[in-house]
């Protein structure tokens, strides 16, 4: 079975790195649409047009199942895509909502996601019986993609976006964008108390990897600069796993 995984850029690697830990696929093809990121400030029509191209690219490369490792596409257009394509398309929203509901004790759940995801209010709609506090984090993805995780700007942005969630006394935080697990250590430090952090990679990996684990054959494609992608991506995946990235 060949799995396709796509995101606007590096974020989907936080999902891929979990899937490959116990990989059961013959091959995994990753596509990062780095020439057109961020997706998180785009309107629905643009996201649908981009997502169709991403899905069709992966189908052309042989994908038989696709993980949409992008909260923005999953929240805005997954239902439209499911009507148009017959292969299994797996988004990240439902698994995150379900896991957060299972983890929370005080029923106060925070969500950090892109503005385009927060616009859909998808988590507030899906997480019933709990108070949900959603924060649109415009600055995170561009700073991560510019290799600025360690910058003062990033620390300031984290403090700004988490402040209302801390005030709301959340005990569970959903990483509604796949880029954000790359900030997990910094986010934990900024929160005043231990909070359950819910990320899609680990949950999806458990659901997808059914069968005997084997080494994954990996193929990487980006729409932007492959050397730039490989340099940044190697920090999040082992070097041996990401040997070559092709530009489309
Ligand atoms: N990583 C994506 C998401 O999960 C997209 C971030 C962006 O490009 O703005 O939403």
mmCIF file of C-alpha atoms and ligand atoms in Angstrom:
data_model
loop_
_atom_site.group_PDB
_atom_site.id
_atom_site.type_symbol
_atom_site.label_atom_id
_atom_site.label_comp_id
_atom_site.label_asym_id
_atom_site.label_seq_id
_atom_site.Cartn_x
_atom_site.Cartn_y
_atom_site.Cartn_z
ATOM 1 C CA UNK A 1 0.000 0.000 0.000
ATOM 2 C CA UNK A 2 1.322 3.460 -0.930
ATOM 3 C CA UNK A 3 0.479 6.349 1.410
ATOM 4 C CA UNK A 4 0.524 9.989 0.355
ATOM 5 C CA UNK A 5 0.966 12.746 2.966
ATOM 6 C CA UNK A 6 0.728 16.459 2.272
ATOM 7 C CA UNK A 7 0.950 19.788 4.029
ATOM 8 C CA UNK A 8 1.804 23.356 3.105
ATOM 9 C CA UNK A 9 5.385 22.764 4.253
ATOM 10 C CA UNK A 10 7.280 21.320 7.203
ATOM 11 C CA UNK A 11 4.253 20.765 9.443
ATOM 12 C CA UNK A 12 3.223 17.439 7.950
ATOM 13 C CA UNK A 13 6.601 16.050 9.012
ATOM 14 C CA UNK A 14 5.310 16.006 12.607
ATOM 15 C CA UNK A 15 2.728 13.483 11.384
ATOM 16 C CA UNK A 16 5.141 11.619 9.092
ATOM 17 C CA UNK A 17 7.758 11.179 11.850
ATOM 18 C CA UNK A 18 5.176 9.343 13.982
ATOM 19 C CA UNK A 19 3.888 7.178 11.115
ATOM 20 C CA UNK A 20 7.384 5.994 10.194
ATOM 21 C CA UNK A 21 8.237 4.924 13.758
ATOM 22 C CA UNK A 22 6.209 1.737 13.241
ATOM 23 C CA UNK A 23 5.595 2.030 9.532
ATOM 24 C CA UNK A 24 3.458 -0.608 7.834
ATOM 25 C CA UNK A 25 3.294 0.983 4.341
ATOM 26 C CA UNK A 26 5.272 -0.190 1.285
ATOM 27 C CA UNK A 27 6.074 3.409 0.463
ATOM 28 C CA UNK A 28 5.192 6.911 1.726
ATOM 29 C CA UNK A 29 5.244 9.952 -0.548
ATOM 30 C CA UNK A 30 5.394 13.370 1.133
ATOM 31 C CA UNK A 31 4.483 16.614 -0.576
ATOM 32 C CA UNK A 32 5.065 20.072 0.944
ATOM 33 C CA UNK A 33 3.536 22.960 -0.997
ATOM 34 C CA UNK A 34 6.275 25.307 0.165
ATOM 35 C CA UNK A 35 5.994 27.721 -2.768
ATOM 36 C CA UNK A 36 2.449 28.639 -1.709
ATOM 37 C CA UNK A 37 2.586 28.564 2.083
ATOM 38 C CA UNK A 38 1.226 29.652 4.466
ATOM 39 C CA UNK A 39 -2.173 28.065 3.883
ATOM 40 C CA UNK A 40 -3.475 29.497 7.146
ATOM 41 C CA UNK A 41 -4.346 32.926 5.725
ATOM 42 C CA UNK A 42 -6.089 31.700 2.536
ATOM 43 C CA UNK A 43 -9.817 31.707 1.791
ATOM 44 C CA UNK A 44 -11.842 28.509 1.333
ATOM 45 C CA UNK A 45 -11.899 28.625 -2.493
ATOM 46 C CA UNK A 46 -8.126 28.992 -2.685
ATOM 47 C CA UNK A 47 -7.622 26.168 -0.188
ATOM 48 C CA UNK A 48 -9.918 23.887 -2.198
ATOM 49 C CA UNK A 49 -8.042 24.655 -5.428
ATOM 50 C CA UNK A 50 -4.651 24.024 -3.776
ATOM 51 C CA UNK A 51 -5.840 20.870 -2.017
ATOM 52 C CA UNK A 52 -7.196 19.390 -5.273
ATOM 53 C CA UNK A 53 -3.788 19.906 -6.878
ATOM 54 C CA UNK A 54 -2.017 18.386 -3.867
ATOM 55 C CA UNK A 55 -4.287 15.315 -3.890
ATOM 56 C CA UNK A 56 -3.970 14.864 -7.664
ATOM 57 C CA UNK A 57 -0.191 15.170 -7.533
ATOM 58 C CA UNK A 58 -0.014 12.382 -4.943
ATOM 59 C CA UNK A 59 -2.469 10.193 -6.886
ATOM 60 C CA UNK A 60 -0.290 10.646 -10.011
ATOM 61 C CA UNK A 61 2.696 9.475 -7.969
ATOM 62 C CA UNK A 62 0.805 6.319 -7.007
ATOM 63 C CA UNK A 63 -0.778 7.141 -3.625
ATOM 64 C CA UNK A 64 -3.649 4.794 -2.738
ATOM 65 C CA UNK A 65 -4.525 6.515 0.541
ATOM 66 C CA UNK A 66 -3.818 10.120 1.574
ATOM 67 C CA UNK A 67 -3.272 11.755 4.950
ATOM 68 C CA UNK A 68 -4.102 15.443 4.837
ATOM 69 C CA UNK A 69 -1.490 16.425 7.418
ATOM 70 C CA UNK A 70 -2.742 19.986 7.424
ATOM 71 C CA UNK A 71 -5.332 21.287 9.852
ATOM 72 C CA UNK A 72 -6.212 24.167 7.556
ATOM 73 C CA UNK A 73 -7.163 21.931 4.614
ATOM 74 C CA UNK A 74 -8.780 19.323 6.890
ATOM 75 C CA UNK A 75 -10.991 21.910 8.600
ATOM 76 C CA UNK A 76 -11.978 23.863 5.495
ATOM 77 C CA UNK A 77 -12.387 21.438 2.600
ATOM 78 C CA UNK A 78 -12.066 17.774 3.642
ATOM 79 C CA UNK A 79 -15.779 17.092 3.035
ATOM 80 C CA UNK A 80 -15.593 18.617 -0.482
ATOM 81 C CA UNK A 81 -12.528 16.526 -1.323
ATOM 82 C CA UNK A 82 -14.175 13.343 -0.051
ATOM 83 C CA UNK A 83 -17.054 13.884 -2.490
ATOM 84 C CA UNK A 84 -14.641 14.306 -5.402
ATOM 85 C CA UNK A 85 -12.133 11.491 -4.881
ATOM 86 C CA UNK A 86 -12.748 7.820 -4.281
ATOM 87 C CA UNK A 87 -9.523 6.933 -2.424
ATOM 88 C CA UNK A 88 -9.434 7.192 1.411
ATOM 89 C CA UNK A 89 -8.644 10.767 2.544
ATOM 90 C CA UNK A 90 -7.761 11.089 6.214
ATOM 91 C CA UNK A 91 -7.909 14.494 7.920
ATOM 92 C CA UNK A 92 -6.629 15.448 11.361
ATOM 93 C CA UNK A 93 -9.571 17.230 13.005
ATOM 94 C CA UNK A 94 -11.743 14.332 14.196
ATOM 95 C CA UNK A 95 -8.895 12.453 15.876
ATOM 96 C CA UNK A 96 -7.779 15.597 17.704
ATOM 97 C CA UNK A 97 -11.287 16.441 18.922
ATOM 98 C CA UNK A 98 -11.900 12.865 20.107
ATOM 99 C CA UNK A 99 -8.576 12.622 21.956
ATOM 100 C CA UNK A 100 -9.047 16.006 23.673
ATOM 101 C CA UNK A 101 -12.504 14.993 24.903
ATOM 102 C CA UNK A 102 -11.043 11.771 26.298
ATOM 103 C CA UNK A 103 -8.194 13.602 28.069
ATOM 104 C CA UNK A 104 -9.836 16.660 29.645
ATOM 105 C CA UNK A 105 -10.889 16.528 33.279
ATOM 106 C CA UNK A 106 -12.060 20.108 33.870
ATOM 107 C CA UNK A 107 -13.805 20.282 30.448
ATOM 108 C CA UNK A 108 -11.913 23.395 29.409
ATOM 109 C CA UNK A 109 -10.084 22.738 26.147
ATOM 110 C CA UNK A 110 -7.813 25.164 24.292
ATOM 111 C CA UNK A 111 -7.121 25.040 20.569
ATOM 112 C CA UNK A 112 -4.244 26.701 18.764
ATOM 113 C CA UNK A 113 -4.573 26.657 14.984
ATOM 114 C CA UNK A 114 -4.225 28.835 11.911
ATOM 115 C CA UNK A 115 -6.674 31.738 11.451
ATOM 116 C CA UNK A 116 -8.275 29.826 8.528
ATOM 117 C CA UNK A 117 -8.971 26.848 10.790
ATOM 118 C CA UNK A 118 -10.278 28.979 13.653
ATOM 119 C CA UNK A 119 -12.575 30.750 11.139
ATOM 120 C CA UNK A 120 -14.424 27.448 10.603
ATOM 121 C CA UNK A 121 -14.970 26.975 14.378
ATOM 122 C CA UNK A 122 -14.679 23.263 13.619
ATOM 123 C CA UNK A 123 -13.345 22.307 17.050
ATOM 124 C CA UNK A 124 -16.062 24.236 18.878
ATOM 125 C CA UNK A 125 -18.663 22.423 16.739
ATOM 126 C CA UNK A 126 -17.170 18.962 17.198
ATOM 127 C CA UNK A 127 -16.218 19.148 20.879
ATOM 128 C CA UNK A 128 -19.591 19.088 22.575
ATOM 129 C CA UNK A 129 -20.168 19.226 26.331
ATOM 130 C CA UNK A 130 -16.910 21.144 26.965
ATOM 131 C CA UNK A 131 -15.852 24.791 26.914
ATOM 132 C CA UNK A 132 -13.600 25.347 23.901
ATOM 133 C CA UNK A 133 -11.227 28.319 23.554
ATOM 134 C CA UNK A 134 -9.754 28.745 20.076
ATOM 135 C CA UNK A 135 -6.761 30.956 19.271
ATOM 136 C CA UNK A 136 -5.747 31.797 15.700
ATOM 137 C CA UNK A 137 -1.945 31.927 15.599
ATOM 138 C CA UNK A 138 -1.116 33.888 12.458
ATOM 139 C CA UNK A 139 2.594 34.274 13.232
ATOM 140 C CA UNK A 140 3.595 30.688 14.075
ATOM 141 C CA UNK A 141 3.864 28.995 10.653
ATOM 142 C CA UNK A 142 5.752 31.820 8.887
ATOM 143 C CA UNK A 143 8.257 31.994 11.780
ATOM 144 C CA UNK A 144 8.744 28.196 11.805
ATOM 145 C CA UNK A 145 9.239 28.138 8.034
ATOM 146 C CA UNK A 146 11.724 31.014 8.299
ATOM 147 C CA UNK A 147 13.730 28.875 10.734
ATOM 148 C CA UNK A 148 12.966 31.220 13.633
ATOM 149 C CA UNK A 149 11.753 28.778 16.300
ATOM 150 C CA UNK A 150 14.478 30.002 18.659
ATOM 151 C CA UNK A 151 13.841 33.721 18.115
ATOM 152 C CA UNK A 152 12.559 36.362 20.525
ATOM 153 C CA UNK A 153 9.684 37.018 18.068
ATOM 154 C CA UNK A 154 8.583 33.418 18.510
ATOM 155 C CA UNK A 155 8.673 33.670 22.316
ATOM 156 C CA UNK A 156 6.586 36.836 22.148
ATOM 157 C CA UNK A 157 4.068 35.253 19.761
ATOM 158 C CA UNK A 158 3.715 32.175 22.001
ATOM 159 C CA UNK A 159 3.140 34.355 25.075
ATOM 160 C CA UNK A 160 0.569 36.464 23.199
ATOM 161 C CA UNK A 161 -1.494 33.546 21.840
ATOM 162 C CA UNK A 162 -1.409 31.443 25.002
ATOM 163 C CA UNK A 163 -2.351 34.238 27.403
ATOM 164 C CA UNK A 164 -6.160 33.968 26.916
ATOM 165 C CA UNK A 165 -5.984 30.168 27.088
ATOM 166 C CA UNK A 166 -4.080 30.330 30.380
ATOM 167 C CA UNK A 167 -6.684 32.760 31.739
ATOM 168 C CA UNK A 168 -9.396 30.300 30.678
ATOM 169 C CA UNK A 169 -7.692 27.646 32.868
ATOM 170 C CA UNK A 170 -7.572 24.994 30.138
ATOM 171 C CA UNK A 171 -6.278 21.541 31.125
ATOM 172 C CA UNK A 172 -5.955 20.265 27.529
ATOM 173 C CA UNK A 173 -4.484 21.959 24.469
ATOM 174 C CA UNK A 174 -5.084 20.836 20.886
ATOM 175 C CA UNK A 175 -2.322 21.456 18.363
ATOM 176 C CA UNK A 176 -4.754 22.233 15.545
ATOM 177 C CA UNK A 177 -1.961 22.909 13.064
ATOM 178 C CA UNK A 178 0.672 20.297 12.261
ATOM 179 C CA UNK A 179 3.468 22.880 12.397
ATOM 180 C CA UNK A 180 2.868 23.557 16.084
ATOM 181 C CA UNK A 181 4.224 20.314 17.629
ATOM 182 C CA UNK A 182 7.616 21.753 16.607
ATOM 183 C CA UNK A 183 6.973 24.367 19.341
ATOM 184 C CA UNK A 184 5.867 21.889 22.005
ATOM 185 C CA UNK A 185 8.765 22.453 24.430
ATOM 186 C CA UNK A 186 8.366 26.208 24.278
ATOM 187 C CA UNK A 187 4.602 25.979 24.672
ATOM 188 C CA UNK A 188 4.907 23.708 27.728
ATOM 189 C CA UNK A 189 7.327 26.201 29.305
ATOM 190 C CA UNK A 190 4.935 29.075 28.698
ATOM 191 C CA UNK A 191 1.935 27.305 30.254
ATOM 192 C CA UNK A 192 1.754 27.839 34.028
ATOM 193 C CA UNK A 193 0.749 24.263 34.845
ATOM 194 C CA UNK A 194 0.929 20.791 33.293
ATOM 195 C CA UNK A 195 -1.557 20.570 30.433
ATOM 196 C CA UNK A 196 -2.417 17.610 28.158
ATOM 197 C CA UNK A 197 -1.044 18.431 24.721
ATOM 198 C CA UNK A 198 -2.900 16.678 21.921
ATOM 199 C CA UNK A 199 -1.143 16.289 18.542
ATOM 200 C CA UNK A 200 -2.391 14.466 15.471
ATOM 201 C CA UNK A 201 0.816 12.573 14.586
ATOM 202 C CA UNK A 202 0.835 10.091 17.453
ATOM 203 C CA UNK A 203 -2.902 9.391 17.302
ATOM 204 C CA UNK A 204 -2.987 8.962 13.521
ATOM 205 C CA UNK A 205 0.090 6.729 13.531
ATOM 206 C CA UNK A 206 -1.707 4.308 15.860
ATOM 207 C CA UNK A 207 -4.789 4.222 13.647
ATOM 208 C CA UNK A 208 -2.922 3.929 10.346
ATOM 209 C CA UNK A 209 -0.115 1.499 11.120
ATOM 210 C CA UNK A 210 -1.961 -1.766 11.095
ATOM 211 C CA UNK A 211 0.156 -4.801 10.280
ATOM 212 C CA UNK A 212 3.801 -5.747 10.620
ATOM 213 C CA UNK A 213 6.252 -2.849 11.001
ATOM 214 C CA UNK A 214 8.954 -2.429 8.361
ATOM 215 C CA UNK A 215 11.352 0.248 7.157
ATOM 216 C CA UNK A 216 9.565 2.888 5.133
ATOM 217 C CA UNK A 217 10.579 3.720 1.577
ATOM 218 C CA UNK A 218 10.206 7.503 1.502
ATOM 219 C CA UNK A 219 9.904 9.996 -1.342
ATOM 220 C CA UNK A 220 9.803 13.771 -0.772
ATOM 221 C CA UNK A 221 8.564 16.517 -3.090
ATOM 222 C CA UNK A 222 8.173 20.266 -2.584
ATOM 223 C CA UNK A 223 6.949 23.090 -4.800
ATOM 224 C CA UNK A 224 9.571 25.547 -3.499
ATOM 225 C CA UNK A 225 13.308 25.260 -2.843
ATOM 226 C CA UNK A 226 14.268 21.619 -2.106
ATOM 227 C CA UNK A 227 17.604 22.490 -0.472
ATOM 228 C CA UNK A 228 15.977 24.882 1.935
ATOM 229 C CA UNK A 229 13.383 22.229 2.840
ATOM 230 C CA UNK A 230 15.940 19.470 3.353
ATOM 231 C CA UNK A 231 18.083 21.647 5.619
ATOM 232 C CA UNK A 232 15.181 22.485 7.922
ATOM 233 C CA UNK A 233 13.492 19.089 7.715
ATOM 234 C CA UNK A 234 16.621 17.210 8.820
ATOM 235 C CA UNK A 235 16.195 18.673 12.288
ATOM 236 C CA UNK A 236 12.851 16.953 12.647
ATOM 237 C CA UNK A 237 13.557 13.671 10.855
ATOM 238 C CA UNK A 238 16.710 11.551 10.871
ATOM 239 C CA UNK A 239 19.108 12.400 8.061
ATOM 240 C CA UNK A 240 18.928 8.874 6.681
ATOM 241 C CA UNK A 241 15.184 9.223 6.326
ATOM 242 C CA UNK A 242 15.340 12.372 4.238
ATOM 243 C CA UNK A 243 18.083 11.918 1.675
ATOM 244 C CA UNK A 244 16.648 13.662 -1.328
ATOM 245 C CA UNK A 245 13.857 16.162 -1.997
ATOM 246 C CA UNK A 246 12.600 16.784 -5.520
ATOM 247 C CA UNK A 247 11.082 20.008 -6.814
ATOM 248 C CA UNK A 248 7.872 19.726 -8.813
HETATM 249 N N1 LIG B 1 0.437 22.909 8.835
HETATM 250 C C1 LIG B 1 -0.782 23.425 8.333
HETATM 251 C C2 LIG B 1 -1.929 23.252 9.255
HETATM 252 O O1 LIG B 1 -1.940 22.212 9.906
HETATM 253 C C3 LIG B 1 -0.709 24.718 7.561
HETATM 254 C C4 LIG B 1 -0.041 25.893 8.191
HETATM 255 C C5 LIG B 1 0.026 27.042 7.190
HETATM 256 O O2 LIG B 1 0.519 26.822 6.078
HETATM 257 O O3 LIG B 1 -0.458 28.127 7.520
HETATM 258 O O4 LIG B 1 -2.836 24.027 9.344
#
